[in-house]
């Protein structure tokens, strides 16, 4: 594995974690809004 490939894999992992966190946050907010409305 070259340095560039290693760097890209690190970025991918960081992006995946951010994406997962964003999805969970959106789900929690969405779920909370449903409970408030209904």
Backbone as ProteinMPNN parsed JSONL, in Angstrom:
{"seq_chain_A": "XXXXXXXXXXXXXXXXXXXXXXXXXXXXXXXXXXXXXX", "coords_chain_A": {"N_chain_A": [[0.847, -1.197, 0.0], [0.616, 2.147, -0.928], [1.621, 5.454, 0.232], [-0.238, 7.329, -0.593], [-2.527, 5.76, -1.111], [-3.039, 4.84, 1.46], [-3.631, 7.254, 2.737], [-5.946, 7.997, 1.346], [-7.649, 5.914, 2.127], [-7.895, 6.503, 4.831], [-9.264, 8.939, 4.713], [-11.634, 8.046, 3.586], [-12.661, 6.397, 5.629], [-13.043, 8.325, 7.634], [-14.949, 9.927, 6.367], [-17.037, 8.095, 6.096], [-17.677, 7.652, 8.785], [-18.538, 10.224, 9.511], [-20.742, 10.445, 7.814], [-22.375, 8.353, 8.746], [-22.84, 9.285, 11.354], [-24.235, 11.634, 10.764], [-26.524, 10.561, 9.536], [-27.661, 9.135, 11.677], [-28.154, 11.265, 13.427], [-30.025, 12.737, 11.907], [-32.095, 10.853, 11.808], [-32.793, 10.679, 14.534], [-33.678, 13.315, 15.007], [-35.818, 13.43, 13.173], [-37.449, 11.369, 14.19], [-37.981, 12.46, 16.696], [-39.435, 14.755, 15.957], [-41.736, 13.581, 14.859], [-42.877, 12.468, 17.16], [-43.421, 14.803, 18.569], [-45.273, 16.076, 16.898], [-47.371, 14.157, 16.593]], "CA_chain_A": [[0.0, 0.0, 0.0], [1.396, 3.378, -0.993], [1.201, 6.492, 1.173], [-1.449, 7.946, -1.146], [-3.643, 4.846, -0.886], [-3.299, 4.843, 2.896], [-4.261, 8.541, 3.018], [-7.3, 7.919, 0.786], [-8.441, 5.016, 2.965], [-8.184, 7.229, 6.07], [-10.307, 9.915, 4.383], [-12.864, 7.289, 3.37], [-13.154, 5.989, 6.946], [-13.523, 9.533, 8.304], [-16.174, 10.329, 5.679], [-18.059, 7.114, 6.431], [-18.088, 7.909, 10.165], [-19.318, 11.468, 9.5], [-22.001, 10.153, 7.145], [-23.164, 7.548, 9.675], [-23.251, 10.175, 12.441], [-25.249, 12.532, 10.21], [-27.739, 9.78, 9.336], [-28.226, 8.868, 13.003], [-28.67, 12.543, 13.926], [-31.243, 13.031, 11.146], [-33.121, 9.906, 12.237], [-33.223, 11.078, 15.876], [-34.458, 14.551, 14.854], [-37.045, 13.046, 12.481], [-38.23, 10.598, 15.15], [-38.419, 13.417, 17.708], [-40.479, 15.604, 15.367], [-42.952, 12.773, 14.744], [-43.453, 12.376, 18.501], [-43.946, 16.127, 18.942], [-46.45, 16.363, 16.063], [-48.461, 13.229, 16.872]], "C_chain_A": [[0.884, 1.249, 0.0], [0.86, 4.389, 0.015], [-0.112, 7.13, 0.713], [-2.673, 7.068, -0.888], [-4.037, 4.82, 0.582], [-4.057, 6.111, 3.284], [-5.716, 8.539, 2.549], [-8.188, 7.036, 1.658], [-8.812, 5.697, 4.285], [-9.303, 8.236, 5.842], [-11.652, 9.203, 4.235], [-13.487, 6.873, 4.696], [-13.744, 7.188, 7.679], [-14.849, 9.976, 7.695], [-17.322, 9.39, 6.037], [-18.582, 7.348, 7.842], [-18.944, 9.169, 10.241], [-20.692, 11.223, 8.895], [-22.921, 9.363, 8.069], [-23.691, 8.41, 10.815], [-24.362, 11.104, 11.972], [-26.577, 11.797, 10.024], [-28.435, 9.499, 10.66], [-28.855, 10.135, 13.571], [-29.977, 12.901, 13.225], [-32.381, 12.122, 11.581], [-33.687, 10.291, 13.597], [-34.102, 12.327, 15.798], [-35.814, 14.239, 14.224], [-37.992, 12.312, 13.431], [-38.804, 11.523, 16.22], [-39.548, 14.295, 17.194], [-41.799, 14.849, 15.255], [-43.647, 12.679, 16.105], [-44.056, 13.699, 18.943], [-45.245, 16.415, 18.19], [-47.623, 15.462, 16.434], [-48.525, 12.855, 18.342]], "O_chain_A": [[1.785, 1.385, 0.828], [-0.217, 4.205, 0.581], [-0.985, 7.431, 1.527], [-3.728, 7.566, -0.495], [-5.222, 4.782, 0.914], [-5.008, 6.058, 4.063], [-6.607, 9.013, 3.254], [-9.347, 7.369, 1.901], [-9.91, 5.494, 4.802], [-10.193, 8.376, 6.68], [-12.679, 9.695, 4.701], [-14.7, 6.981, 4.875], [-14.815, 7.087, 8.277], [-15.77, 10.356, 8.418], [-18.449, 9.836, 6.256], [-19.787, 7.257, 8.081], [-19.954, 9.195, 10.945], [-21.694, 11.73, 9.399], [-24.11, 9.664, 8.168], [-24.853, 8.286, 11.203], [-25.326, 11.337, 12.701], [-27.637, 12.348, 10.321], [-29.657, 9.611, 10.758], [-29.952, 10.094, 14.129], [-30.933, 13.321, 13.876], [-33.518, 12.576, 11.709], [-34.899, 10.243, 13.807], [-35.147, 12.394, 16.445], [-36.843, 14.73, 14.688], [-39.188, 12.599, 13.471], [-39.965, 11.391, 16.606], [-40.513, 14.551, 17.913], [-42.861, 15.41, 15.525], [-44.869, 12.798, 16.188], [-45.087, 13.719, 19.616], [-46.201, 16.932, 18.767], [-48.748, 15.94, 16.576], [-49.391, 12.078, 18.745]]}, "name": "protein", "num_of_chains": 1, "seq": "XXXXXXXXXXXXXXXXXXXXXXXXXXXXXXXXXXXXXX"}
